Amino acid sequence: MGAIYELDTLKKLYEGRAVLDLDRLTIERGEILAMVGPSGAGKSTLLRLLNFLETPEQGELRYKGISAVSIPLELRRQVTTVFQHPALLRDNVENNVTYGLRLRGQRDCGDLSQTILKRMGLEKLRRSQARTLSGGEAQRVALARAVVIQPEVLLLDEPTANLDPYNIGLIEDVVKEIHQQRGVTVVLVTHNIFQAHRLADRVGLMLNGGLIEIGPSSQFFEDPRDPRTRAFVRGEMIY
Ligand SMILES: Nc1ncnc2c1ncn2[C@@H]1O[C@H](COP(=O)(O)OP(=O)(O)OP(=O)(O)O)[C@@H](O)[C@H]1O
Protein backbone atom coordinates (compact mmCIF):
# COMPACT_ATOMS: atom_id res chain seq x y z
CA MET A 1 0.00 0.00 0.00
CA GLY A 2 2.60 2.60 1.09
CA ALA A 3 2.29 5.78 3.04
CA ILE A 4 -0.13 8.53 2.05
CA TYR A 5 1.00 10.87 4.87
CA GLU A 6 4.39 11.07 6.50
CA LEU A 7 4.95 13.28 9.54
CA ASP A 8 8.52 13.88 10.68
CA THR A 9 9.61 15.54 13.93
CA LEU A 10 6.56 17.72 13.60
CA LYS A 11 5.65 20.46 16.07
CA LYS A 12 2.57 22.68 16.05
CA LEU A 13 2.77 25.63 18.40
CA TYR A 14 -0.01 27.84 19.69
CA GLU A 15 1.19 30.95 21.50
CA GLY A 16 4.62 29.38 21.88
CA ARG A 17 3.23 26.16 23.39
CA ALA A 18 3.65 22.85 21.54
CA VAL A 19 0.18 21.35 21.25
CA LEU A 20 1.44 18.72 18.84
CA ASP A 21 4.86 17.12 19.10
CA LEU A 22 5.15 14.01 16.95
CA ASP A 23 8.43 12.28 16.33
CA ARG A 24 7.24 10.19 13.43
CA LEU A 25 3.84 9.12 12.17
CA THR A 26 3.00 7.38 8.92
CA ILE A 27 -0.55 6.97 7.68
CA GLU A 28 -0.95 4.14 5.22
CA ARG A 29 -2.90 4.47 2.00
CA GLY A 30 -6.28 2.78 2.37
CA GLU A 31 -6.25 2.25 6.13
CA ILE A 32 -8.74 3.34 8.75
CA LEU A 33 -6.70 4.93 11.53
CA ALA A 34 -8.45 6.00 14.71
CA MET A 35 -6.83 8.54 17.02
CA VAL A 36 -8.08 8.50 20.58
CA GLY A 37 -7.03 10.36 23.69
CA PRO A 38 -8.29 12.73 26.35
CA SER A 39 -9.53 16.23 25.68
CA GLY A 40 -6.79 18.62 24.66
CA ALA A 41 -4.44 15.86 23.48
CA GLY A 42 -4.08 17.49 20.05
CA LYS A 43 -6.30 15.19 17.99
CA SER A 44 -8.26 17.94 16.21
CA THR A 45 -5.07 19.90 15.64
CA LEU A 46 -3.62 16.85 13.90
CA LEU A 47 -6.66 16.68 11.60
CA ARG A 48 -6.32 20.38 10.75
CA LEU A 49 -2.73 19.70 9.68
CA LEU A 50 -3.77 16.67 7.63
CA ASN A 51 -6.38 18.83 5.91
CA PHE A 52 -3.78 21.55 5.20
CA LEU A 53 -5.75 24.10 7.23
CA GLU A 54 -2.70 24.59 9.46
CA THR A 55 1.02 24.26 8.92
CA PRO A 56 3.61 23.00 11.42
CA GLU A 57 6.14 25.41 12.93
CA GLN A 58 8.77 22.68 12.95
CA GLY A 59 9.29 19.43 11.11
CA GLU A 60 7.48 18.29 8.02
CA LEU A 61 4.19 16.87 6.86
CA ARG A 62 4.17 15.18 3.46
CA TYR A 63 1.11 14.08 1.50
CA LYS A 64 1.89 11.64 -1.29
CA GLY A 65 5.52 12.60 -0.88
CA ILE A 66 4.87 16.32 -1.34
CA SER A 67 5.50 18.78 1.47
CA ALA A 68 2.24 20.24 2.81
CA VAL A 69 3.63 23.77 2.47
CA SER A 70 3.62 23.48 -1.31
CA ILE A 71 0.65 21.20 -1.83
CA PRO A 72 -1.17 21.93 -5.12
CA LEU A 73 -4.91 22.55 -5.14
CA GLU A 74 -5.75 19.30 -6.93
CA LEU A 75 -4.07 17.25 -4.18
CA ARG A 76 -5.55 19.43 -1.44
CA ARG A 77 -8.99 18.69 -2.87
CA GLN A 78 -8.50 14.95 -2.48
CA VAL A 79 -8.79 15.40 1.28
CA THR A 80 -12.10 16.18 2.94
CA THR A 81 -13.18 16.58 6.55
CA VAL A 82 -16.37 16.01 8.51
CA PHE A 83 -16.36 18.07 11.68
CA GLN A 84 -18.31 17.44 14.85
CA HIS A 85 -20.37 20.58 14.27
CA PRO A 86 -20.74 20.83 10.51
CA ALA A 87 -21.11 24.27 9.01
CA LEU A 88 -23.79 23.77 6.37
CA LEU A 89 -24.69 26.37 3.76
CA ARG A 90 -27.89 28.39 4.19
CA ASP A 91 -29.46 26.36 1.43
CA ASN A 92 -31.35 23.13 0.99
CA VAL A 93 -29.97 19.65 1.61
CA GLU A 94 -29.40 18.80 -2.05
CA ASN A 95 -27.46 21.99 -2.77
CA ASN A 96 -25.35 21.40 0.32
CA VAL A 97 -24.50 17.91 -0.92
CA THR A 98 -23.66 19.00 -4.47
CA TYR A 99 -21.70 22.09 -3.40
CA GLY A 100 -18.29 20.39 -3.56
CA LEU A 101 -19.04 18.95 -6.99
CA ARG A 102 -20.08 22.34 -8.36
CA LEU A 103 -16.96 23.90 -6.83
CA ARG A 104 -14.93 21.36 -8.78
CA GLY A 105 -16.68 22.35 -11.98
CA GLN A 106 -18.93 19.29 -12.25
CA ARG A 107 -22.16 20.54 -13.77
CA ASP A 108 -24.07 17.29 -13.95
CA CYS A 109 -24.20 16.27 -10.30
CA GLY A 110 -27.54 14.44 -10.49
CA ASP A 111 -26.70 10.74 -10.37
CA LEU A 112 -23.92 10.92 -7.81
CA SER A 113 -25.88 13.08 -5.43
CA GLN A 114 -29.08 11.01 -5.78
CA THR A 115 -27.21 7.83 -4.92
CA ILE A 116 -25.62 9.30 -1.82
CA LEU A 117 -28.81 11.10 -0.70
CA LYS A 118 -30.61 7.77 -0.88
CA ARG A 119 -27.87 5.86 0.94
CA MET A 120 -27.85 8.46 3.72
CA GLY A 121 -31.64 8.35 4.13
CA LEU A 122 -31.92 11.98 3.01
CA GLU A 123 -34.10 11.63 -0.12
CA LYS A 124 -37.22 13.00 1.50
CA LEU A 125 -35.28 15.92 2.95
CA ARG A 126 -33.73 16.98 -0.38
CA ARG A 127 -35.60 20.28 -0.46
CA SER A 128 -35.44 20.98 3.29
CA GLN A 129 -33.39 23.93 4.45
CA ALA A 130 -30.22 22.87 6.25
CA ARG A 131 -31.01 25.05 9.27
CA THR A 132 -34.20 23.07 9.97
CA LEU A 133 -32.42 19.70 10.28
CA SER A 134 -31.87 17.71 13.46
CA GLY A 135 -28.30 17.08 14.62
CA GLY A 136 -28.24 13.58 13.15
CA GLU A 137 -29.69 14.71 9.82
CA ALA A 138 -27.21 17.58 9.59
CA GLN A 139 -24.34 15.22 10.28
CA ARG A 140 -25.59 12.84 7.56
CA VAL A 141 -25.66 15.80 5.14
CA ALA A 142 -22.09 16.65 6.16
CA LEU A 143 -20.95 13.09 5.48
CA ALA A 144 -22.88 12.96 2.17
CA ARG A 145 -21.27 16.24 1.11
CA ALA A 146 -17.82 14.84 1.92
CA VAL A 147 -18.34 11.44 0.30
CA VAL A 148 -19.96 12.69 -2.92
CA ILE A 149 -16.73 14.25 -4.14
CA GLN A 150 -15.11 10.79 -3.97
CA PRO A 151 -12.20 11.88 -1.80
CA GLU A 152 -9.02 9.87 -1.39
CA VAL A 153 -8.82 10.83 2.27
CA LEU A 154 -11.72 11.27 4.66
CA LEU A 155 -10.95 12.96 7.98
CA LEU A 156 -13.60 12.52 10.65
CA ASP A 157 -13.53 14.65 13.80
CA GLU A 158 -15.93 13.17 16.34
CA PRO A 159 -18.44 12.50 13.55
CA THR A 160 -21.06 10.86 15.75
CA ALA A 161 -20.71 12.73 19.06
CA ASN A 162 -24.14 13.26 20.67
CA LEU A 163 -25.98 11.26 18.01
CA ASP A 164 -28.52 8.49 18.59
CA PRO A 165 -27.77 4.82 17.79
CA TYR A 166 -29.56 4.93 14.40
CA ASN A 167 -27.48 7.84 13.15
CA ILE A 168 -24.27 6.42 14.62
CA GLY A 169 -24.91 3.06 12.91
CA LEU A 170 -25.73 4.63 9.55
CA ILE A 171 -22.67 6.89 9.57
CA GLU A 172 -20.36 4.04 10.60
CA ASP A 173 -21.83 1.76 7.90
CA VAL A 174 -21.30 4.36 5.16
CA VAL A 175 -17.72 4.97 6.31
CA LYS A 176 -17.04 1.22 6.17
CA GLU A 177 -18.68 0.94 2.74
CA ILE A 178 -16.71 3.70 1.07
CA HIS A 179 -13.54 2.39 2.64
CA GLN A 180 -14.19 -1.10 1.27
CA GLN A 181 -15.53 -0.04 -2.12
CA ARG A 182 -13.12 2.78 -2.91
CA GLY A 183 -10.15 2.17 -0.64
CA VAL A 184 -10.53 5.61 0.93
CA THR A 185 -7.99 6.41 3.65
CA VAL A 186 -9.87 7.36 6.82
CA VAL A 187 -8.50 9.15 9.87
CA LEU A 188 -11.05 9.14 12.65
CA VAL A 189 -10.77 11.19 15.83
CA THR A 190 -13.08 9.90 18.50
CA HIS A 191 -13.61 9.77 22.24
CA ASN A 192 -15.56 6.59 21.72
CA ILE A 193 -13.13 3.70 22.04
CA PHE A 194 -15.89 1.27 21.05
CA GLN A 195 -16.27 3.13 17.78
CA ALA A 196 -12.50 2.99 17.25
CA HIS A 197 -12.68 -0.75 17.88
CA ARG A 198 -15.56 -1.21 15.42
CA LEU A 199 -14.02 0.77 12.58
CA ALA A 200 -10.27 1.03 12.74
CA ASP A 201 -7.45 -1.10 11.33
CA ARG A 202 -4.97 0.77 13.56
CA VAL A 203 -5.47 2.88 16.65
CA GLY A 204 -3.22 5.54 18.15
CA LEU A 205 -3.34 7.07 21.63
CA MET A 206 -2.48 10.77 21.90
CA LEU A 207 -1.66 12.57 25.11
CA ASN A 208 -0.40 16.13 25.60
CA GLY A 209 0.41 16.49 21.90
CA GLY A 210 2.44 13.30 21.72
CA LEU A 211 1.75 9.85 20.37
CA ILE A 212 1.93 7.34 23.21
CA GLU A 213 1.24 4.18 21.28
CA ILE A 214 -0.01 3.16 17.86
CA GLY A 215 -0.72 -0.32 16.59
CA PRO A 216 -3.18 -2.73 15.05
CA SER A 217 -6.61 -2.44 16.62
CA SER A 218 -6.52 -5.94 18.14
CA GLN A 219 -3.17 -5.30 19.82
CA PHE A 220 -4.13 -1.81 20.96
CA PHE A 221 -7.24 -3.05 22.75
CA GLU A 222 -6.25 -6.55 23.82
CA ASP A 223 -2.51 -6.31 24.45
CA PRO A 224 -1.45 -2.67 24.75
CA ARG A 225 2.24 -2.02 25.36
CA ASP A 226 2.06 1.21 27.35
CA PRO A 227 0.53 1.39 30.84
CA ARG A 228 -1.25 4.62 29.83
CA THR A 229 -2.93 2.81 26.93
CA ARG A 230 -3.97 0.01 29.29
CA ALA A 231 -5.48 2.59 31.64
CA PHE A 232 -7.19 4.51 28.81
CA VAL A 233 -8.88 1.43 27.32
CA ARG A 234 -10.07 0.51 30.82
CA GLY A 235 -11.77 3.91 30.92
CA GLU A 236 -9.42 5.47 33.46
CA MET A 237 -8.23 9.07 33.42
CA ILE A 238 -4.71 9.52 32.07
CA TYR A 239 -2.39 12.55 32.28
N1 LIG B 1 -6.41 28.22 17.83
C1 LIG B 1 -5.85 27.86 18.99
N2 LIG B 1 -5.17 28.76 19.75
C2 LIG B 1 -4.59 28.40 20.91
N3 LIG B 1 -4.64 27.16 21.42
C3 LIG B 1 -5.30 26.22 20.73
C4 LIG B 1 -5.95 26.52 19.47
N4 LIG B 1 -6.52 25.38 19.02
C5 LIG B 1 -6.25 24.43 19.93
N5 LIG B 1 -5.53 24.92 20.95
C6 LIG B 1 -5.02 24.16 22.11
O1 LIG B 1 -4.33 23.03 21.60
C7 LIG B 1 -4.53 21.90 22.46
C8 LIG B 1 -5.00 20.75 21.62
O2 LIG B 1 -6.32 21.03 21.15
P1 LIG B 1 -7.13 20.00 20.25
O3 LIG B 1 -8.44 20.63 19.94
O4 LIG B 1 -6.29 19.58 19.12
O5 LIG B 1 -7.33 18.78 21.25
P2 LIG B 1 -8.29 17.51 21.11
O6 LIG B 1 -7.46 16.32 21.50
O7 LIG B 1 -8.91 17.49 19.79
O8 LIG B 1 -9.37 17.81 22.24
P3 LIG B 1 -10.95 17.43 22.26
O9 LIG B 1 -10.97 15.94 22.37
O10 LIG B 1 -11.43 18.10 23.51
O11 LIG B 1 -11.55 17.95 21.01
C9 LIG B 1 -5.49 22.32 23.54
O12 LIG B 1 -4.76 22.61 24.70
C10 LIG B 1 -6.13 23.57 22.97
O13 LIG B 1 -6.48 24.46 24.00
CSV table of N, CA and C and ligand atoms in Angstrom, one decimal, residues 14-15 17 19 37-46 48 54 84 157-158 189 191, ligand 1:
chain,number,residue,atom,x,y,z
A,14,TYR,N,1.0,26.8,19.5
A,14,TYR,CA,0.0,27.8,19.7
A,14,TYR,C,0.5,28.7,20.8
A,15,GLU,N,0.7,30.0,20.5
A,15,GLU,CA,1.2,30.9,21.5
A,15,GLU,C,2.4,30.4,22.2
A,17,ARG,N,3.4,27.5,22.7
A,17,ARG,CA,3.2,26.2,23.4
A,17,ARG,C,3.0,25.1,22.3
A,19,VAL,N,1.4,22.1,21.0
A,19,VAL,CA,0.2,21.3,21.2
A,19,VAL,C,0.2,20.0,20.5
A,37,GLY,N,-7.8,9.7,22.7
A,37,GLY,CA,-7.0,10.4,23.7
A,37,GLY,C,-7.9,11.4,24.4
A,38,PRO,N,-7.5,11.8,25.6
A,38,PRO,CA,-8.3,12.7,26.4
A,38,PRO,C,-8.4,14.1,25.7
A,39,SER,N,-9.3,14.9,26.2
A,39,SER,CA,-9.5,16.2,25.7
A,39,SER,C,-8.2,17.0,25.7
A,40,GLY,N,-8.0,17.8,24.7
A,40,GLY,CA,-6.8,18.6,24.7
A,40,GLY,C,-5.5,17.9,24.2
A,41,ALA,N,-5.6,16.6,23.8
A,41,ALA,CA,-4.4,15.9,23.5
A,41,ALA,C,-3.8,16.3,22.2
A,42,GLY,N,-4.6,17.0,21.3
A,42,GLY,CA,-4.1,17.5,20.0
A,42,GLY,C,-4.7,16.8,18.8
A,43,LYS,N,-5.7,16.0,19.1
A,43,LYS,CA,-6.3,15.2,18.0
A,43,LYS,C,-6.9,16.1,16.9
A,44,SER,N,-7.7,17.1,17.2
A,44,SER,CA,-8.3,17.9,16.2
A,44,SER,C,-7.2,18.8,15.5
A,45,THR,N,-6.2,19.2,16.2
A,45,THR,CA,-5.1,19.9,15.6
A,45,THR,C,-4.4,19.0,14.6
A,46,LEU,N,-4.2,17.8,14.9
A,46,LEU,CA,-3.6,16.9,13.9
A,46,LEU,C,-4.5,16.8,12.6
A,48,ARG,N,-6.4,19.1,11.5
A,48,ARG,CA,-6.3,20.4,10.7
A,48,ARG,C,-5.0,20.4,9.9
A,54,GLU,N,-3.8,24.0,8.6
A,54,GLU,CA,-2.7,24.6,9.5
A,54,GLU,C,-1.4,24.1,9.0
A,84,GLN,N,-17.3,17.8,13.9
A,84,GLN,CA,-18.3,17.4,14.9
A,84,GLN,C,-19.5,18.3,14.7
A,157,ASP,N,-13.8,14.1,12.5
A,157,ASP,CA,-13.5,14.6,13.8
A,157,ASP,C,-14.8,14.5,14.6
A,158,GLU,N,-14.8,13.5,15.5
A,158,GLU,CA,-15.9,13.2,16.3
A,158,GLU,C,-17.2,13.2,15.5
A,189,VAL,N,-11.0,10.7,14.5
A,189,VAL,CA,-10.8,11.2,15.8
A,189,VAL,C,-12.0,10.9,16.6
A,191,HIS,N,-13.7,10.1,20.8
A,191,HIS,CA,-13.6,9.8,22.2
A,191,HIS,C,-14.2,8.4,22.5
B,1,LIG,N1,-6.4,28.2,17.8
B,1,LIG,C1,-5.8,27.9,19.0
B,1,LIG,N2,-5.2,28.8,19.8
B,1,LIG,C2,-4.6,28.4,20.9
B,1,LIG,N3,-4.6,27.2,21.4
B,1,LIG,C3,-5.3,26.2,20.7
B,1,LIG,C4,-6.0,26.5,19.5
B,1,LIG,N4,-6.5,25.4,19.0
B,1,LIG,C5,-6.3,24.4,19.9
B,1,LIG,N5,-5.5,24.9,20.9
B,1,LIG,C6,-5.0,24.2,22.1
B,1,LIG,O1,-4.3,23.0,21.6
B,1,LIG,C7,-4.5,21.9,22.5
B,1,LIG,C8,-5.0,20.7,21.6
B,1,LIG,O2,-6.3,21.0,21.2
B,1,LIG,P1,-7.1,20.0,20.3
B,1,LIG,O3,-8.4,20.6,19.9
B,1,LIG,O4,-6.3,19.6,19.1
B,1,LIG,O5,-7.3,18.8,21.3
B,1,LIG,P2,-8.3,17.5,21.1
B,1,LIG,O6,-7.5,16.3,21.5
B,1,LIG,O7,-8.9,17.5,19.8
B,1,LIG,O8,-9.4,17.8,22.2
B,1,LIG,P3,-10.9,17.4,22.3
B,1,LIG,O9,-11.0,15.9,22.4
B,1,LIG,O10,-11.4,18.1,23.5
B,1,LIG,O11,-11.5,18.0,21.0
B,1,LIG,C9,-5.5,22.3,23.5
B,1,LIG,O12,-4.8,22.6,24.7
B,1,LIG,C10,-6.1,23.6,23.0
B,1,LIG,O13,-6.5,24.5,24.0
